Amino acid sequence: MTVNFPPDFLWGAATAAYQIEGAAHEDGRTPSIWDVFSHTPGRTRGGDTGDIATDHYHRRREDVRLMAELGLGAYRFSLSWPRVQPTGRGPASRRGLDFYRALVEDLLAHGITPVATLYHWDLPRELEDAGGWPARETAHRFADYAHLAAEALGDRVELWTTLNEPWCSAFLGYGSGVHAPGRTDDEAALRAAHHLNLAHGLGARALRAALPGGGKVLVTLNPAAVRARTETPEDRDAQRRVDALATRIFTGPMLRGAYPADLLTDTAAITDWSFVRTGDPDIIKHPLDALGINYYAPTVVSAATDNAPSPADGPSPWPGCTGRVAFHQAPGKRTAMDWTVDPTGLYDLLMRFTREAPGLPLVVTENGAAYDDKPDADGAVHDPERVAYLHAHLEAVLRALGDGADVRGYFLWSLLDNFEWAHGYSKRFGMVHVDYTTLTRTPKTSAHWYAKVLRTGQLPTA
Ligand code: FCB
């Protein structure tokens, strides 16, 4: 087995604007769907919002210094659309861009490669009011925004990601409604998925047009590592359905220029897909420089039966699966999210895309775990479970590298504890602990462990 990571491997950590920045009303920023959602009673745990979050907007220098002390080679962050282009239309906000410009300059001054994500779920409220992702127009607005961002920062940022996890935007945002904007409409969710695909294609073109030579374009997906509980044809069919809705709905058009036929059949009772216009697949299939993969835990499914009923009727992020597919907890240890720790899922995904998209480099754009970390009496935060999680998943990356996967980098989710969407501040994913009363940052044991791994390019043996 390969024991060393390649010398030019990109070692990083990831965050997202709404989860860390705070400064929700400053310097011309307007509300996003997440501001509206988190301020709606009952939507997030304890009514938590991103109004202050980790206050990264004001603590940017300290946070970049921390990254430099840990020796990070790269930092994946997202731009807040309503900060860069308030209301989602018209010219860019100079003050909004100034923040990202300063962040990028700080990173580069410390030798840290910036990796910018254009969309990590914070759609400007006005665009949701005009129809949101189920409306085609939103994809065009995204392309304009991509152009503005690339024009402003493209001379300093080489690596760009269009979307983060469009599955969550479409199916949690418009299907189950557990994420902003909280709509529950199967047809709208499928439309949203298509318009996110279209936004990716149009946005990728806008980036290419505005970036100087050498700019690189990625997309980040959260493909499901989905397994059938048994090898029966019924369970295998449940796996196929979920794979189509979770993964191939994006990789089909993005990598092959077509929606999978089985997806169209499975969802025929919900929509005839006439919102896909001639020419859209060609736009979506834009050559990528790398594919970003986010992975946390596997998904186990079976056919729904009397013994394994599908979750009750009602809003679901899996249109067309009610009454057909049952979801099961994978065996093994679980994190504070109740997600099973299973590094084989990451290995399997890396090998799958190595086979399905030969020649396309892969980047693990997110991987990590939440635990209930608490400072001990002397203020130190020991998180041995996170160290074990990271170790096991990096081992899976090494195994994939050894088996021929072209993995170029790994980004730990997350740099800091932060606003974990509907869970609010109750789930801590950071390698750096944040005390939400004082906003003090304390690197956990895992941060020191990770710093050593990236310095040596090796996993410790003990
Ligand atoms: C991913 C999101 C990220 C974070 C992690 C735990 O789905 O991209 O913002 O919430 O999960």
Short mmCIF file of C-alpha atoms and ligand atoms in Angstrom, two decimals:
data_model
loop_
_atom_site.label_atom_id
_atom_site.label_comp_id
_atom_site.label_asym_id
_atom_site.label_seq_id
_atom_site.Cartn_x
_atom_site.Cartn_y
_atom_site.Cartn_z
CA MET A 1 0.00 0.00 0.00
CA THR A 2 1.14 3.55 -0.75
CA VAL A 3 2.37 5.11 2.47
CA ASN A 4 3.12 8.65 1.38
CA PHE A 5 0.83 11.24 -0.09
CA PRO A 6 2.16 12.81 -3.29
CA PRO A 7 4.45 15.81 -2.63
CA ASP A 8 2.15 18.24 -4.46
CA PHE A 9 -1.00 16.96 -2.70
CA LEU A 10 -3.26 19.87 -1.73
CA TRP A 11 -3.86 19.74 2.02
CA GLY A 12 -6.62 22.00 3.18
CA ALA A 13 -9.62 22.77 5.32
CA ALA A 14 -13.04 23.96 4.19
CA THR A 15 -15.71 26.37 5.42
CA ALA A 16 -18.77 28.11 3.97
CA ALA A 17 -19.75 31.77 4.14
CA TYR A 18 -23.05 31.55 6.01
CA GLN A 19 -21.65 29.04 8.48
CA ILE A 20 -18.76 31.21 9.68
CA GLU A 21 -18.86 34.84 8.56
CA GLY A 22 -21.56 36.52 10.63
CA ALA A 23 -21.75 40.27 9.83
CA ALA A 24 -25.10 39.48 8.27
CA HIS A 25 -26.13 43.09 7.83
CA GLU A 26 -22.80 44.75 7.25
CA ASP A 27 -21.27 46.48 4.26
CA GLY A 28 -24.30 46.18 2.06
CA ARG A 29 -24.95 42.46 2.43
CA THR A 30 -28.64 41.60 1.92
CA PRO A 31 -30.43 38.55 3.36
CA SER A 32 -30.08 35.14 1.77
CA ILE A 33 -32.58 32.29 1.96
CA TRP A 34 -30.64 31.03 4.99
CA ASP A 35 -31.13 34.32 6.85
CA VAL A 36 -34.85 34.11 6.21
CA PHE A 37 -35.04 30.42 7.10
CA SER A 38 -32.98 30.63 10.28
CA HIS A 39 -35.07 33.57 11.47
CA THR A 40 -38.29 31.61 10.93
CA PRO A 41 -39.39 30.04 14.23
CA GLY A 42 -38.95 26.27 14.37
CA ARG A 43 -36.60 25.92 11.42
CA THR A 44 -33.25 25.61 13.19
CA ARG A 45 -32.33 24.06 16.50
CA GLY A 46 -32.91 26.56 19.29
CA GLY A 47 -33.62 29.26 16.70
CA ASP A 48 -29.89 29.58 15.97
CA THR A 49 -28.96 31.89 13.10
CA GLY A 50 -25.79 32.84 11.23
CA ASP A 51 -26.06 36.50 12.28
CA ILE A 52 -22.77 36.31 14.19
CA ALA A 53 -21.64 32.72 13.61
CA THR A 54 -17.88 32.57 14.31
CA ASP A 55 -17.54 36.26 13.39
CA HIS A 56 -14.97 35.32 10.76
CA TYR A 57 -15.82 38.48 8.84
CA HIS A 58 -14.10 40.47 11.59
CA ARG A 59 -11.58 37.83 12.64
CA ARG A 60 -10.29 36.99 9.19
CA ARG A 61 -6.68 37.86 10.02
CA GLU A 62 -6.65 35.72 13.14
CA ASP A 63 -8.20 32.82 11.24
CA VAL A 64 -5.69 33.00 8.40
CA ARG A 65 -2.87 33.17 10.95
CA LEU A 66 -4.26 30.04 12.54
CA MET A 67 -4.32 28.28 9.17
CA ALA A 68 -0.71 29.30 8.60
CA GLU A 69 0.31 28.03 12.04
CA LEU A 70 -1.29 24.69 11.24
CA GLY A 71 0.59 24.64 7.94
CA LEU A 72 -2.45 24.40 5.65
CA GLY A 73 -1.54 24.42 1.98
CA ALA A 74 -5.02 25.41 0.81
CA TYR A 75 -8.24 26.89 2.13
CA ARG A 76 -11.65 26.23 0.58
CA PHE A 77 -14.16 28.97 1.39
CA SER A 78 -17.35 30.17 -0.23
CA LEU A 79 -18.35 33.63 -1.35
CA SER A 80 -21.61 34.91 0.05
CA TRP A 81 -23.64 35.75 -3.05
CA PRO A 82 -25.70 38.50 -1.32
CA ARG A 83 -22.48 40.05 -0.02
CA VAL A 84 -20.84 40.11 -3.45
CA GLN A 85 -23.97 41.00 -5.41
CA PRO A 86 -26.70 42.24 -3.05
CA THR A 87 -30.20 41.12 -4.12
CA GLY A 88 -28.66 38.83 -6.76
CA ARG A 89 -28.82 41.31 -9.61
CA GLY A 90 -26.85 44.24 -10.92
CA PRO A 91 -23.33 45.37 -10.18
CA ALA A 92 -21.00 43.83 -7.63
CA SER A 93 -20.66 45.40 -4.22
CA ARG A 94 -17.20 46.88 -3.82
CA ARG A 95 -17.31 46.50 -0.04
CA GLY A 96 -18.38 42.89 -0.32
CA LEU A 97 -15.60 42.12 -2.76
CA ASP A 98 -13.08 43.99 -0.59
CA PHE A 99 -13.57 41.41 2.13
CA TYR A 100 -12.79 38.48 -0.17
CA ARG A 101 -9.95 40.38 -1.80
CA ALA A 102 -8.39 40.95 1.62
CA LEU A 103 -8.94 37.32 2.60
CA VAL A 104 -7.29 36.08 -0.58
CA GLU A 105 -4.33 38.45 -0.18
CA ASP A 106 -3.84 37.26 3.42
CA LEU A 107 -3.95 33.64 2.30
CA LEU A 108 -1.47 34.16 -0.51
CA ALA A 109 0.84 36.13 1.78
CA HIS A 110 0.96 33.01 3.99
CA GLY A 111 1.50 30.68 1.04
CA ILE A 112 -2.03 29.22 1.30
CA THR A 113 -3.84 28.45 -1.98
CA PRO A 114 -7.35 29.92 -2.04
CA VAL A 115 -10.10 27.68 -3.42
CA ALA A 116 -13.29 29.69 -3.94
CA THR A 117 -16.77 28.17 -4.06
CA LEU A 118 -19.39 30.38 -5.68
CA TYR A 119 -22.49 28.81 -4.17
CA HIS A 120 -22.71 27.15 -0.80
CA TRP A 121 -26.48 27.51 -0.38
CA ASP A 122 -26.99 31.22 0.34
CA LEU A 123 -29.26 32.32 -2.51
CA PRO A 124 -30.17 36.02 -2.32
CA ARG A 125 -33.71 36.33 -0.93
CA GLU A 126 -34.92 38.32 -3.93
CA LEU A 127 -34.05 35.44 -6.25
CA GLU A 128 -36.06 33.02 -4.14
CA ASP A 129 -38.96 35.47 -4.18
CA ALA A 130 -38.69 35.44 -7.98
CA GLY A 131 -38.99 31.63 -8.04
CA GLY A 132 -35.69 30.33 -6.62
CA TRP A 133 -33.93 27.33 -8.14
CA PRO A 134 -37.11 25.85 -9.63
CA ALA A 135 -37.07 28.92 -11.93
CA ARG A 136 -34.78 28.82 -14.95
CA GLU A 137 -33.92 32.49 -14.62
CA THR A 138 -31.95 31.78 -11.43
CA ALA A 139 -29.35 29.86 -13.48
CA HIS A 140 -28.76 32.95 -15.61
CA ARG A 141 -28.48 35.14 -12.52
CA PHE A 142 -25.85 32.70 -11.22
CA ALA A 143 -23.83 33.01 -14.43
CA ASP A 144 -23.78 36.81 -14.07
CA TYR A 145 -22.64 36.49 -10.48
CA ALA A 146 -19.93 33.99 -11.49
CA HIS A 147 -18.69 36.49 -14.04
CA LEU A 148 -18.54 39.33 -11.50
CA ALA A 149 -16.70 37.20 -8.98
CA ALA A 150 -14.16 35.89 -11.48
CA GLU A 151 -13.49 39.36 -12.87
CA ALA A 152 -12.85 40.71 -9.40
CA LEU A 153 -10.77 37.86 -7.94
CA GLY A 154 -9.62 35.81 -10.92
CA ASP A 155 -6.18 37.40 -10.99
CA ARG A 156 -5.48 35.98 -7.50
CA VAL A 157 -7.67 32.86 -7.27
CA GLU A 158 -6.86 30.02 -9.61
CA LEU A 159 -9.19 27.29 -8.32
CA TRP A 160 -12.95 27.84 -8.54
CA THR A 161 -15.88 25.63 -7.64
CA THR A 162 -19.29 26.46 -9.07
CA LEU A 163 -21.69 24.71 -6.66
CA ASN A 164 -21.38 22.90 -3.38
CA GLU A 165 -23.61 19.82 -3.09
CA PRO A 166 -26.45 20.74 -5.44
CA TRP A 167 -28.28 17.66 -4.12
CA CYS A 168 -28.79 19.42 -0.79
CA SER A 169 -29.87 22.67 -2.44
CA ALA A 170 -32.48 20.88 -4.56
CA PHE A 171 -33.76 18.06 -2.38
CA LEU A 172 -33.33 19.36 1.17
CA GLY A 173 -34.26 22.90 0.10
CA TYR A 174 -37.31 22.14 -2.07
CA GLY A 175 -38.12 18.45 -1.33
CA SER A 176 -37.94 17.65 2.39
CA GLY A 177 -37.76 21.34 3.30
CA VAL A 178 -35.29 20.83 6.15
CA HIS A 179 -32.96 23.36 4.53
CA ALA A 180 -33.69 26.83 3.17
CA PRO A 181 -35.94 27.85 1.57
CA GLY A 182 -37.95 25.06 3.24
CA ARG A 183 -40.30 24.17 0.40
CA THR A 184 -41.80 20.68 0.10
CA ASP A 185 -42.67 20.00 -3.51
CA ASP A 186 -41.25 17.01 -5.42
CA GLU A 187 -41.64 18.62 -8.81
CA ALA A 188 -39.99 21.83 -7.66
CA ALA A 189 -37.09 19.80 -6.27
CA LEU A 190 -36.48 18.09 -9.63
CA ARG A 191 -36.72 21.39 -11.46
CA ALA A 192 -34.30 22.88 -8.97
CA ALA A 193 -31.85 20.04 -9.66
CA HIS A 194 -31.97 20.79 -13.38
CA HIS A 195 -31.55 24.51 -12.94
CA LEU A 196 -28.63 23.94 -10.58
CA ASN A 197 -27.06 21.77 -13.28
CA LEU A 198 -27.70 24.53 -15.79
CA ALA A 199 -26.27 27.12 -13.39
CA HIS A 200 -23.16 24.98 -13.09
CA GLY A 201 -22.76 24.83 -16.88
CA LEU A 202 -23.45 28.52 -17.45
CA GLY A 203 -21.34 29.47 -14.43
CA ALA A 204 -18.42 27.32 -15.58
CA ARG A 205 -18.50 29.07 -18.96
CA ALA A 206 -18.69 32.49 -17.31
CA LEU A 207 -15.70 31.58 -15.14
CA ARG A 208 -13.67 30.43 -18.14
CA ALA A 209 -14.48 33.62 -20.02
CA ALA A 210 -13.42 35.87 -17.14
CA LEU A 211 -10.50 33.94 -15.63
CA PRO A 212 -7.03 34.55 -16.96
CA GLY A 213 -5.33 31.48 -18.48
CA GLY A 214 -4.61 28.91 -15.83
CA GLY A 215 -7.91 29.27 -13.97
CA LYS A 216 -9.40 25.91 -13.03
CA VAL A 217 -13.07 25.01 -12.71
CA LEU A 218 -14.50 22.33 -10.42
CA VAL A 219 -17.87 21.34 -9.07
CA THR A 220 -18.40 19.75 -5.66
CA LEU A 221 -20.95 16.94 -5.38
CA ASN A 222 -21.99 14.73 -2.49
CA PRO A 223 -22.44 11.48 -4.36
CA ALA A 224 -24.09 8.86 -2.19
CA ALA A 225 -22.04 5.80 -1.32
CA VAL A 226 -25.23 3.79 -1.52
CA ARG A 227 -25.36 0.09 -0.79
CA ALA A 228 -28.11 -2.45 -1.12
CA ARG A 229 -28.83 -4.24 2.17
CA THR A 230 -28.93 -7.58 0.35
CA GLU A 231 -28.19 -8.70 -3.18
CA THR A 232 -31.84 -9.42 -4.02
CA PRO A 233 -33.05 -7.79 -7.25
CA GLU A 234 -35.55 -5.73 -5.20
CA ASP A 235 -32.88 -4.30 -2.94
CA ARG A 236 -30.55 -3.71 -5.88
CA ASP A 237 -33.33 -1.79 -7.56
CA ALA A 238 -33.76 0.40 -4.48
CA GLN A 239 -30.03 1.11 -4.66
CA ARG A 240 -30.30 2.01 -8.34
CA ARG A 241 -33.15 4.44 -7.67
CA VAL A 242 -31.32 6.25 -4.90
CA ASP A 243 -28.10 6.34 -6.91
CA ALA A 244 -29.99 7.98 -9.79
CA LEU A 245 -31.50 10.67 -7.53
CA ALA A 246 -28.42 11.30 -5.45
CA THR A 247 -25.60 11.10 -7.93
CA ARG A 248 -26.38 10.36 -11.57
CA ILE A 249 -28.90 13.23 -11.74
CA PHE A 250 -25.79 15.45 -11.60
CA THR A 251 -23.00 13.33 -13.07
CA GLY A 252 -25.21 12.24 -15.99
CA PRO A 253 -25.56 15.71 -17.51
CA MET A 254 -22.25 17.05 -16.17
CA LEU A 255 -20.00 14.24 -17.32
CA ARG A 256 -21.99 12.61 -20.12
CA GLY A 257 -24.38 15.31 -21.33
CA ALA A 258 -27.62 13.42 -20.60
CA TYR A 259 -29.99 12.57 -17.78
CA PRO A 260 -30.05 8.84 -17.05
CA ALA A 261 -33.04 7.14 -18.69
CA ASP A 262 -33.96 5.26 -15.49
CA LEU A 263 -34.21 8.56 -13.55
CA LEU A 264 -36.67 9.94 -16.08
CA THR A 265 -38.78 6.78 -15.86
CA ASP A 266 -38.67 6.61 -12.05
CA THR A 267 -39.93 10.20 -11.75
CA ALA A 268 -42.38 10.19 -14.68
CA ALA A 269 -45.38 10.41 -12.35
CA ILE A 270 -43.97 13.64 -10.90
CA THR A 271 -42.76 15.47 -13.99
CA ASP A 272 -42.30 15.04 -17.73
CA TRP A 273 -38.98 16.93 -17.50
CA SER A 274 -40.14 19.39 -20.17
CA PHE A 275 -38.19 22.08 -18.29
CA VAL A 276 -35.05 20.57 -19.85
CA ARG A 277 -34.63 22.51 -23.10
CA THR A 278 -32.78 21.45 -26.22
CA GLY A 279 -29.18 22.49 -25.79
CA ASP A 280 -29.20 22.42 -21.97
CA PRO A 281 -27.24 19.14 -21.71
CA ASP A 282 -24.48 20.57 -23.92
CA ILE A 283 -24.22 23.61 -21.67
CA ILE A 284 -24.09 21.45 -18.55
CA LYS A 285 -21.42 19.13 -19.94
CA HIS A 286 -18.65 21.64 -19.65
CA PRO A 287 -15.14 20.15 -19.36
CA LEU A 288 -14.07 20.17 -15.72
CA ASP A 289 -10.53 20.45 -14.40
CA ALA A 290 -11.39 18.26 -11.41
CA LEU A 291 -14.38 16.77 -9.62
CA GLY A 292 -14.87 17.66 -5.96
CA ILE A 293 -16.28 14.91 -3.77
CA ASN A 294 -17.75 15.46 -0.31
CA TYR A 295 -18.11 12.35 1.78
CA TYR A 296 -19.25 11.73 5.35
CA ALA A 297 -21.09 8.38 5.64
CA PRO A 298 -22.63 5.63 3.53
CA THR A 299 -26.31 5.15 2.71
CA VAL A 300 -27.87 1.69 3.06
CA VAL A 301 -31.17 0.92 1.36
CA SER A 302 -33.54 -1.94 0.70
CA ALA A 303 -36.85 -2.29 -1.04
CA ALA A 304 -39.70 -1.13 1.19
CA THR A 305 -41.55 -4.13 2.66
CA ASP A 306 -43.83 -4.69 5.63
CA ASN A 307 -40.74 -5.27 7.76
CA ALA A 308 -38.78 -2.36 6.37
CA PRO A 309 -41.29 0.33 5.62
CA SER A 310 -40.29 3.41 3.73
CA PRO A 311 -40.37 6.55 5.87
CA ALA A 312 -43.96 7.71 6.28
CA ASP A 313 -45.59 9.66 3.51
CA GLY A 314 -44.75 13.28 3.72
CA PRO A 315 -41.98 15.51 2.59
CA SER A 316 -38.95 13.52 1.51
CA PRO A 317 -35.72 14.37 -0.24
CA TRP A 318 -36.22 11.31 -2.47
CA PRO A 319 -39.01 12.05 -4.95
CA GLY A 320 -40.69 8.90 -6.18
CA CYS A 321 -39.14 6.65 -3.49
CA THR A 322 -41.95 6.74 -0.95
CA GLY A 323 -43.36 3.26 -0.57
CA ARG A 324 -40.50 1.81 -2.60
CA VAL A 325 -37.27 2.39 -0.72
CA ALA A 326 -36.40 1.87 2.95
CA PHE A 327 -33.35 3.55 4.46
CA HIS A 328 -31.25 1.79 7.10
CA GLN A 329 -28.51 2.76 9.48
CA ALA A 330 -25.18 1.29 8.39
CA PRO A 331 -23.58 -0.80 11.15
CA GLY A 332 -20.68 0.61 13.13
CA LYS A 333 -19.70 3.51 15.32
CA ARG A 334 -21.58 6.77 14.84
CA THR A 335 -20.66 10.42 15.08
CA ALA A 336 -22.67 13.08 16.90
CA MET A 337 -24.71 13.47 13.68
CA ASP A 338 -25.64 9.79 14.05
CA TRP A 339 -23.72 9.14 10.84
CA THR A 340 -21.88 5.83 10.63
CA VAL A 341 -18.10 5.97 10.45
CA ASP A 342 -17.27 3.98 7.32
CA PRO A 343 -14.19 4.97 5.31
CA THR A 344 -14.87 2.27 2.71
CA GLY A 345 -17.60 4.53 1.33
CA LEU A 346 -14.97 7.15 0.49
CA TYR A 347 -12.67 4.59 -1.12
CA ASP A 348 -15.56 3.22 -3.17
CA LEU A 349 -16.56 6.67 -4.45
CA LEU A 350 -12.99 7.56 -5.43
CA MET A 351 -12.65 4.30 -7.32
CA ARG A 352 -16.07 4.70 -8.93
CA PHE A 353 -15.19 8.06 -10.46
CA THR A 354 -11.76 6.79 -11.43
CA ARG A 355 -13.59 4.21 -13.54
CA GLU A 356 -16.46 6.40 -14.73
CA ALA A 357 -14.51 9.55 -15.52
CA PRO A 358 -11.06 8.40 -16.53
CA GLY A 359 -8.59 11.24 -16.75
CA LEU A 360 -10.62 13.55 -14.51
CA PRO A 361 -8.65 14.47 -11.36
CA LEU A 362 -10.52 14.11 -8.06
CA VAL A 363 -10.38 16.26 -4.94
CA VAL A 364 -11.94 15.37 -1.59
CA THR A 365 -13.48 18.79 -0.99
CA GLU A 366 -15.06 17.85 2.36
CA ASN A 367 -14.66 15.07 4.88
CA GLY A 368 -14.90 15.16 8.64
CA ALA A 369 -17.01 14.39 11.69
CA ALA A 370 -18.98 16.06 14.47
CA TYR A 371 -18.38 15.11 18.10
CA ASP A 372 -19.46 16.73 21.36
CA ASP A 373 -16.10 18.33 22.03
CA LYS A 374 -15.66 20.19 25.29
CA PRO A 375 -12.62 21.99 26.68
CA ASP A 376 -11.18 20.25 29.74
CA ALA A 377 -10.21 22.02 32.97
CA ASP A 378 -7.03 23.48 31.49
CA GLY A 379 -8.82 24.65 28.33
CA ALA A 380 -7.45 21.95 25.98
CA VAL A 381 -9.89 20.19 23.64
CA HIS A 382 -9.15 16.51 23.14
CA ASP A 383 -11.02 14.85 20.28
CA PRO A 384 -9.55 11.38 19.82
CA GLU A 385 -12.65 10.18 17.95
CA ARG A 386 -12.15 12.84 15.27
CA VAL A 387 -8.48 11.87 14.98
CA ALA A 388 -9.54 8.25 14.47
CA TYR A 389 -12.15 9.28 11.88
CA LEU A 390 -9.66 11.39 9.93
CA HIS A 391 -6.97 8.74 10.13
CA ALA A 392 -9.30 6.07 8.76
CA HIS A 393 -10.56 8.27 5.93
CA LEU A 394 -7.09 9.44 4.93
CA GLU A 395 -6.08 5.80 4.88
CA ALA A 396 -8.94 5.21 2.43
CA VAL A 397 -7.61 8.06 0.26
CA LEU A 398 -4.14 6.50 0.33
CA ARG A 399 -5.58 3.14 -0.63
CA ALA A 400 -7.42 4.74 -3.57
CA LEU A 401 -4.23 6.54 -4.63
CA GLY A 402 -2.41 3.22 -4.53
CA ASP A 403 -5.15 1.66 -6.67
CA GLY A 404 -4.82 4.32 -9.36
CA ALA A 405 -7.23 7.10 -8.32
CA ASP A 406 -5.92 10.52 -9.30
CA VAL A 407 -6.73 12.29 -6.03
CA ARG A 408 -5.15 15.74 -5.93
CA GLY A 409 -6.19 17.03 -2.53
CA TYR A 410 -8.10 16.65 0.72
CA PHE A 411 -10.06 19.33 2.58
CA LEU A 412 -11.04 18.65 6.14
CA TRP A 413 -14.52 19.83 7.11
CA SER A 414 -14.16 22.03 8.93
CA LEU A 415 -11.54 24.53 9.93
CA LEU A 416 -13.76 25.88 12.73
CA ASP A 417 -16.80 24.76 14.66
CA ASN A 418 -19.63 26.60 12.95
CA PHE A 419 -23.34 27.00 12.18
CA GLU A 420 -24.34 23.51 11.11
CA TRP A 421 -27.46 24.54 9.16
CA ALA A 422 -30.69 23.19 10.70
CA HIS A 423 -28.66 21.84 13.66
CA GLY A 424 -27.49 25.33 14.53
CA TYR A 425 -24.43 25.40 16.78
CA SER A 426 -25.19 22.06 18.41
CA LYS A 427 -22.87 20.07 16.11
CA ARG A 428 -19.17 20.73 16.17
CA PHE A 429 -17.22 19.73 13.04
CA GLY A 430 -14.18 21.96 13.58
CA MET A 431 -10.59 20.95 14.11
CA VAL A 432 -10.54 24.28 15.91
CA HIS A 433 -12.96 24.71 18.81
CA VAL A 434 -15.00 27.91 18.96
CA ASP A 435 -16.36 29.17 22.27
CA TYR A 436 -19.57 30.85 21.12
CA THR A 437 -19.63 33.19 24.13
CA THR A 438 -16.15 34.63 23.72
CA LEU A 439 -15.52 33.51 20.12
CA THR A 440 -12.14 32.23 21.28
CA ARG A 441 -10.52 29.72 18.93
CA THR A 442 -8.71 26.70 20.37
CA PRO A 443 -7.10 24.14 18.08
CA LYS A 444 -8.23 20.66 19.12
CA THR A 445 -5.94 17.63 19.28
CA SER A 446 -7.09 16.80 15.74
CA ALA A 447 -5.72 20.11 14.44
CA HIS A 448 -2.27 19.31 15.82
CA TRP A 449 -2.54 15.79 14.44
CA TYR A 450 -3.58 17.06 11.00
CA ALA A 451 -0.77 19.65 11.01
CA LYS A 452 1.70 16.82 11.48
CA VAL A 453 0.16 14.71 8.72
CA LEU A 454 0.35 17.49 6.20
CA ARG A 455 3.87 18.46 7.24
CA THR A 456 5.16 14.92 6.77
CA GLY A 457 2.80 13.78 4.00
CA GLN A 458 2.35 10.57 5.99
CA LEU A 459 -0.10 9.04 8.42
CA PRO A 460 1.38 8.26 11.82
CA THR A 461 1.65 4.55 12.44
CA ALA A 462 0.53 4.54 16.06
C1 FCB B 1 -22.02 19.17 3.99
C2 FCB B 1 -22.03 20.67 3.76
C3 FCB B 1 -21.27 21.45 4.78
C4 FCB B 1 -21.43 20.89 6.18
C5 FCB B 1 -21.16 19.41 6.18
C6 FCB B 1 -21.25 18.76 7.55
O1 FCB B 1 -23.17 18.62 3.45
O2 FCB B 1 -21.50 20.96 2.49
O3 FCB B 1 -21.67 22.80 4.71
O4 FCB B 1 -22.66 21.20 6.68
O5 FCB B 1 -22.05 18.77 5.32
#
